[in-house]
Coordinates of C-alpha atoms in Angstrom, one line a residue:
M14 CA 128.3 90.0 173.2
S15 CA 129.9 92.8 171.3
L16 CA 128.5 94.2 168.1
H17 CA 131.5 92.9 166.2
E18 CA 131.0 89.4 167.5
L19 CA 127.3 89.5 166.8
L20 CA 127.9 90.5 163.2
D21 CA 130.5 87.7 162.8
L22 CA 127.9 85.2 164.2
V23 CA 125.0 86.4 162.0
F24 CA 126.9 86.5 158.7
R25 CA 128.7 83.2 159.4
W26 CA 125.3 81.6 159.9
V27 CA 123.9 83.1 156.8
H28 CA 127.0 82.1 154.8
L29 CA 126.8 78.5 156.0
I30 CA 123.1 78.1 155.3
A31 CA 123.3 79.8 151.9
G32 CA 126.4 77.8 151.0
I33 CA 124.8 74.5 151.8
M34 CA 121.8 75.4 149.6
W35 CA 123.9 76.6 146.7
I36 CA 126.5 73.8 146.7
G37 CA 123.8 71.2 147.4
N38 CA 121.8 72.3 144.3
S39 CA 125.0 72.4 142.2
L40 CA 126.0 68.9 143.2
L41 CA 122.5 67.6 142.6
F42 CA 122.2 69.0 139.1
N43 CA 125.7 67.8 138.1
W44 CA 124.7 64.3 139.4
L45 CA 121.5 64.4 137.4
D46 CA 123.4 65.3 134.2
R47 CA 125.8 62.4 134.7
N48 CA 123.0 59.8 135.4
L49 CA 120.4 60.8 132.9
V50 CA 119.1 57.8 130.8
K51 CA 119.5 58.7 127.2
P52 CA 116.4 58.5 125.0
V53 CA 115.7 55.3 123.1
D54 CA 113.1 57.1 120.9
K55 CA 115.1 59.2 118.5
D56 CA 112.0 61.1 117.4
R57 CA 111.6 63.0 120.7
K58 CA 113.1 66.3 119.5
G59 CA 115.1 68.1 122.1
F60 CA 114.8 65.3 124.7
E61 CA 118.2 64.6 126.3
G62 CA 117.4 62.1 129.0
E63 CA 115.4 61.3 132.1
I64 CA 115.8 59.8 135.5
W65 CA 113.5 58.4 138.1
L66 CA 114.2 59.2 141.8
L67 CA 112.8 57.9 145.1
H68 CA 112.7 60.3 148.0
S69 CA 110.5 61.3 150.9
G70 CA 107.9 58.6 150.3
G71 CA 107.3 59.2 146.6
F72 CA 108.6 58.9 143.1
Y73 CA 110.0 61.7 141.0
Q74 CA 110.5 61.8 137.2
V75 CA 113.0 64.3 136.0
E76 CA 113.5 65.1 132.3
K77 CA 116.1 67.3 130.6
K78 CA 115.1 68.8 127.3
M79 CA 115.5 71.7 125.0
L80 CA 112.1 73.4 124.5
E81 CA 110.4 74.1 121.2
P82 CA 109.5 77.7 120.4
N83 CA 106.4 78.9 122.4
Q84 CA 106.7 75.8 124.6
L85 CA 107.6 77.6 127.8
P86 CA 105.7 76.3 130.9
A87 CA 103.7 78.6 133.1
Q88 CA 105.9 78.1 136.1
L89 CA 109.7 77.8 135.8
H90 CA 112.0 77.5 138.9
W91 CA 115.5 79.2 138.8
F92 CA 118.3 78.7 141.2
K93 CA 120.3 81.8 141.7
W94 CA 119.7 83.6 145.0
Q95 CA 121.5 80.9 147.1
N96 CA 124.7 81.8 145.3
A97 CA 124.1 85.6 145.7
F98 CA 123.6 85.2 149.4
T99 CA 126.6 82.9 149.8
W100 CA 128.9 85.3 148.0
A101 CA 127.6 88.5 149.6
S102 CA 127.7 87.1 153.1
G103 CA 131.3 85.9 152.4
I104 CA 132.3 89.4 151.4
C105 CA 130.7 90.7 154.6
L106 CA 132.8 88.2 156.6
I107 CA 136.0 89.4 154.9
V108 CA 135.2 92.9 156.0
I109 CA 134.1 91.9 159.6
V110 CA 136.8 89.4 160.4
Y111 CA 139.8 90.6 158.4
W112 CA 139.4 94.3 157.5
M113 CA 137.9 95.4 160.8
N114 CA 139.2 94.7 164.3
D115 CA 142.4 96.6 163.5
G116 CA 143.4 94.0 161.0
A117 CA 144.2 91.5 163.8
F118 CA 143.7 88.5 161.5
L119 CA 144.7 90.2 158.3
L120 CA 148.4 91.2 159.0
D121 CA 151.5 89.4 160.2
P122 CA 154.6 91.5 160.7
S123 CA 156.8 88.4 160.3
V124 CA 155.5 88.0 156.8
S125 CA 155.5 91.6 155.6
K126 CA 155.4 95.1 156.9
I127 CA 152.4 96.1 154.8
G128 CA 149.9 98.4 156.5
R129 CA 146.2 97.6 157.0
G130 CA 145.1 100.2 154.3
A131 CA 147.4 98.8 151.7
A132 CA 146.4 95.2 152.6
I133 CA 142.7 96.1 152.2
G134 CA 143.5 97.8 148.9
L135 CA 145.4 94.7 147.7
S136 CA 142.4 92.5 148.7
I137 CA 139.9 94.7 146.8
A138 CA 142.2 94.8 143.7
L139 CA 142.7 91.1 143.5
I140 CA 139.1 90.1 144.1
G141 CA 137.9 92.8 141.7
S142 CA 140.3 91.8 138.9
A143 CA 140.1 88.0 139.3
W144 CA 136.8 87.6 137.4
L145 CA 137.8 89.9 134.6
A146 CA 141.1 88.1 134.0
Y147 CA 139.5 84.6 134.1
D148 CA 136.6 85.5 131.9
V149 CA 138.7 87.2 129.2
L150 CA 141.1 84.2 129.3
W151 CA 138.4 81.6 128.7
R152 CA 136.5 83.6 126.1
A153 CA 139.8 84.1 124.2
L154 CA 141.1 80.5 124.6
G155 CA 137.9 78.6 125.3
R156 CA 138.5 76.3 122.3
R157 CA 142.0 75.4 123.6
K158 CA 140.9 74.2 127.0
W159 CA 144.2 72.8 128.1
L160 CA 146.0 76.1 127.4
A161 CA 143.2 78.1 129.1
G162 CA 143.2 75.7 132.1
T163 CA 147.0 75.8 132.5
L164 CA 147.2 79.6 132.3
S165 CA 144.3 79.8 134.8
I166 CA 146.1 77.6 137.3
A167 CA 149.4 79.6 136.7
L168 CA 147.6 82.8 137.5
L169 CA 146.0 81.4 140.6
V170 CA 149.5 80.2 141.8
G171 CA 150.9 83.7 141.1
V172 CA 148.1 85.4 143.1
S173 CA 148.4 83.0 145.9
L174 CA 152.2 83.6 146.0
V175 CA 151.6 87.3 146.4
L176 CA 149.0 86.8 149.1
T177 CA 151.0 84.3 151.2
H178 CA 154.0 86.7 151.1
T179 CA 151.9 89.8 152.0
L180 CA 149.1 88.8 154.4
S181 CA 148.9 86.5 157.4
G182 CA 148.7 82.8 156.4
R183 CA 145.1 82.6 157.6
A184 CA 144.1 85.7 155.6
A185 CA 146.0 84.5 152.5
Y186 CA 144.1 81.2 152.5
I187 CA 140.7 82.9 153.0
H188 CA 141.4 85.4 150.2
V189 CA 142.2 82.6 147.8
G190 CA 138.9 81.1 148.8
V191 CA 137.1 84.4 148.2
L192 CA 138.8 84.7 144.8
L193 CA 137.5 81.2 143.8
G194 CA 134.0 82.1 145.2
T195 CA 134.0 85.3 143.1
L196 CA 134.9 83.3 139.9
M197 CA 132.1 80.9 140.7
T198 CA 129.6 83.8 141.3
G199 CA 130.7 85.6 138.1
N200 CA 130.1 82.3 136.2
V201 CA 126.6 82.1 137.7
W202 CA 125.5 85.8 137.2
L203 CA 127.5 86.8 134.1
V204 CA 127.5 83.6 132.0
I205 CA 125.1 80.9 133.2
L206 CA 122.1 83.1 134.0
P207 CA 122.4 85.3 130.9
S208 CA 122.4 82.1 128.8
Q209 CA 119.3 80.9 130.6
R210 CA 117.6 84.2 130.1
E211 CA 118.3 84.1 126.4
L212 CA 116.9 80.5 126.2
V213 CA 113.7 81.7 127.9
A214 CA 113.4 84.8 125.7
A215 CA 113.9 82.7 122.5
T216 CA 111.2 80.2 123.6
K217 CA 108.8 83.1 124.4
A218 CA 109.5 84.8 121.1
G219 CA 109.0 81.6 119.1
R220 CA 112.7 81.3 118.1
E221 CA 114.8 78.2 118.1
Q222 CA 117.1 77.9 121.1
D223 CA 120.8 78.6 120.6
R224 CA 122.6 75.4 121.5
A225 CA 125.9 77.3 121.9
L226 CA 124.5 79.2 124.9
S227 CA 123.7 76.0 126.7
L228 CA 127.2 74.6 126.0
R229 CA 128.8 77.8 127.3
A230 CA 126.7 77.8 130.5
K231 CA 127.5 74.1 131.0
E232 CA 131.2 74.7 130.6
R233 CA 131.2 77.3 133.4
S234 CA 129.0 75.1 135.5
I235 CA 131.7 72.4 135.2
H236 CA 134.3 74.9 136.3
N237 CA 132.3 75.7 139.4
N238 CA 131.9 72.0 140.0
Y239 CA 135.6 71.5 140.2
M240 CA 136.2 74.6 142.4
T241 CA 133.6 73.5 145.0
F242 CA 135.7 71.1 147.1
P243 CA 138.9 73.2 147.1
L244 CA 136.8 76.2 148.3
L245 CA 135.2 74.1 151.0
F246 CA 138.6 73.1 152.4
I247 CA 139.7 76.8 152.4
M248 CA 136.5 77.7 154.3
L249 CA 137.6 75.2 157.0
S250 CA 141.3 76.0 156.9
N251 CA 141.3 78.7 159.7
H252 CA 140.5 75.9 162.1
F253 CA 143.8 74.1 161.2
P254 CA 146.8 76.3 161.9
S255 CA 149.2 73.5 160.8
T256 CA 148.1 74.3 157.3
Y257 CA 148.2 78.1 157.0
G258 CA 150.8 78.5 159.7
S259 CA 153.3 76.2 158.0
D260 CA 156.5 77.4 156.3
K261 CA 155.2 75.4 153.4
K262 CA 151.7 76.9 153.4
L263 CA 151.6 77.6 149.7
A264 CA 152.5 74.1 148.8
I265 CA 150.0 72.7 151.3
L266 CA 147.2 74.9 150.0
F267 CA 147.7 73.7 146.4
V268 CA 148.1 70.0 147.3
L269 CA 144.9 70.1 149.3
M270 CA 143.1 72.0 146.5
I271 CA 144.3 69.5 143.9
V272 CA 143.2 66.6 146.2
G273 CA 139.8 68.2 146.6
A274 CA 139.4 68.7 142.8
A275 CA 140.6 65.1 142.3
V276 CA 138.0 63.7 144.7
R277 CA 135.4 65.8 142.8
H278 CA 136.6 64.2 139.6
F279 CA 136.3 60.7 140.9
M280 CA 132.7 61.5 141.9
N281 CA 132.0 62.9 138.5
I282 CA 133.2 59.7 136.7
R283 CA 131.0 57.6 139.0
F284 CA 133.8 56.3 141.2
W285 CA 133.1 52.7 142.2
L286 CA 135.2 49.8 143.6
K287 CA 136.5 49.0 140.1
H288 CA 138.6 52.2 140.4
W289 CA 140.3 50.9 143.6
L290 CA 143.8 51.2 142.1
R291 CA 143.2 55.0 141.5
A292 CA 142.0 55.3 145.0
L293 CA 145.1 53.5 146.3
W294 CA 147.3 56.0 144.4
V295 CA 145.3 58.8 146.1
V296 CA 145.9 57.3 149.5
V297 CA 149.6 56.9 148.8
G298 CA 149.8 60.4 147.5
L299 CA 148.1 61.7 150.6
G300 CA 150.6 59.8 152.8
V301 CA 153.6 61.3 151.0
F302 CA 152.0 64.7 151.2
Y303 CA 151.6 64.3 154.9
V304 CA 155.2 63.3 155.5
V305 CA 156.7 65.9 153.2
L306 CA 154.5 68.9 154.0
F307 CA 153.1 68.5 157.5
T308 CA 156.2 67.2 159.3
E309 CA 157.5 70.5 160.8
G310 CA 160.8 71.1 162.3
E311 CA 160.0 71.9 166.0
L312 CA 162.0 74.6 167.8
P313 CA 164.6 73.1 170.1
A314 CA 163.6 73.1 173.8
A315 CA 165.5 75.2 176.2
P316 CA 168.4 73.3 177.8
G317 CA 167.8 71.9 181.3
P318 CA 164.7 72.1 183.4
V319 CA 162.6 75.4 183.5
T320 CA 160.6 76.6 186.4
F321 CA 156.9 77.3 186.2
A322 CA 157.7 80.9 187.2
A323 CA 159.7 81.3 183.9
V324 CA 156.8 79.8 182.0
T325 CA 154.3 82.2 183.8
Q326 CA 156.4 85.2 182.8
V327 CA 156.3 84.2 179.1
I328 CA 152.6 83.5 179.3
T329 CA 151.9 86.8 181.1
H330 CA 153.8 89.0 178.7
R331 CA 153.1 87.2 175.4
C332 CA 149.7 85.4 175.7
L333 CA 147.6 87.0 178.5
P334 CA 146.8 90.3 176.7
C335 CA 144.4 88.2 174.5
H336 CA 143.9 85.0 176.4
S337 CA 142.3 86.2 179.6
R338 CA 138.9 86.4 181.1
K339 CA 139.4 90.2 180.8
P340 CA 141.7 90.7 177.8
S341 CA 143.7 93.9 177.8
D342 CA 144.0 93.9 173.9
P343 CA 141.1 96.0 172.6
A344 CA 140.9 93.8 169.4
F345 CA 139.7 90.9 171.6
P346 CA 136.9 91.8 174.0
V347 CA 136.6 88.0 174.6
A348 CA 139.4 85.5 174.7
P349 CA 139.8 83.8 171.3
A350 CA 138.3 80.3 171.4
N351 CA 137.6 80.9 175.1
V352 CA 141.2 79.9 175.9
V353 CA 142.4 81.7 179.0
F354 CA 145.6 81.6 181.1
D355 CA 144.5 83.4 184.2
T356 CA 145.5 80.7 186.7
P357 CA 148.2 78.1 186.9
E358 CA 145.6 75.4 186.3
D359 CA 144.4 77.2 183.2
I360 CA 147.9 77.2 181.8
R361 CA 148.6 73.5 182.7
N362 CA 145.3 72.4 181.2
M363 CA 146.3 74.0 177.9
A364 CA 149.9 72.6 177.8
A365 CA 149.3 70.4 174.7
R366 CA 147.7 73.3 172.9
I367 CA 150.5 75.7 173.9
R368 CA 153.0 73.3 172.4
E369 CA 151.1 72.9 169.2
R370 CA 150.4 76.6 168.6
A371 CA 153.4 78.4 170.2
V372 CA 156.1 75.8 169.6
V373 CA 155.3 73.6 166.6
T374 CA 153.2 75.7 164.2
K375 CA 154.3 79.0 165.8
T376 CA 150.9 80.5 164.9
M377 CA 150.5 82.0 168.4
P378 CA 150.7 84.7 169.5
L379 CA 148.5 85.9 166.6
A380 CA 150.8 87.5 164.0
N381 CA 153.3 87.5 166.8
K382 CA 151.9 90.9 167.9
T383 CA 153.4 90.5 171.4
E384 CA 156.8 89.7 169.8
I385 CA 157.6 86.4 171.5
T386 CA 161.2 85.2 170.9
D387 CA 162.4 81.8 169.9
G388 CA 164.1 81.5 173.3
E389 CA 160.8 82.0 175.0
R390 CA 159.2 79.4 172.7
G391 CA 162.0 77.1 173.8
I392 CA 161.1 77.6 177.4
L393 CA 157.5 76.6 176.7
A394 CA 158.7 73.6 174.8
R395 CA 161.0 72.4 177.6
W396 CA 158.2 72.9 180.2
V397 CA 155.7 70.8 178.2
K398 CA 158.4 68.1 177.4
D399 CA 159.2 67.8 181.1
G400 CA 155.6 67.1 182.1
A401 CA 154.1 70.6 182.5
S402 CA 154.8 70.9 186.2
L403 CA 153.5 73.8 188.3
E404 CA 156.7 73.9 190.3

């Protein structure tokens, strides 16, 4: 295993584990807030509700309350490092997978002629400025939530438009995900945690707690709640080339993010069977979305039958530099996804995948670095259509 692959493995593992812990905690606390039983006794000052839970062979009683001055408990648990490790490992993966390795996954000459240095600079600039723009917008227009929300979405669309017309589709999607993750991390460390620190400091100092701080922290927590499912889709998107490889990739990205946020909303409002009509509309919408966005126009197959010799020539020149047991492309010491085309049987066994990646989605060769032509894609299409014969 190469050092690059080892780093990729380690940081993906850390990212996955930390993300499960962070998002799991976030979903749990949002669920608790929605299901707290409001107090019947109005004399319990600061008490906002309680809930009883059954888990792992025992009962749990959870209360939510605002503490009186000097009422701070001896031991208080905070949840912050899961987020820090998730974001930091995600940034490391951006560097390892996209910035390193000669920018193999970062650039696509068919999208733009930008160089690796300029692409990395754009990545840093967008990620670095995203939080500042978002925070200033919501601090300035926080009382006018619809306006702040509309402008936030418009800015996200604009940034995504720049990314999808500059970087490879796969890199553009992931960078939108990193941008959302950065906003969520900024909310945690620059709004939610400072508010919590002030609440703790006020309690220790014997001062009344500032309710406005709690409300501000809760608002940003809700923002993070709605960004969670769109971000999870983006994390998985590199496994589905029909999304980022489509000519409609920007529309697909936002439809799937909207669907993810909508699912999160249904969960927030305690979605039960009585909301079946809303669920039906979601299903219908997903069906329309599939037909309109995922139905791709396939390249026409080459006229007449093609020989396997012609197919082998295309595979040898356009695919084998990466997809071999001993790749000649230095960016890939091991064949991606362990797909190899060294023997005729290897090629035939992958006929369906060749059609999907090289003919339908046209996401292979990666960034078309071997410069396959539409005519050569047509040869592959005809061969698969005629039964993938080795003759």
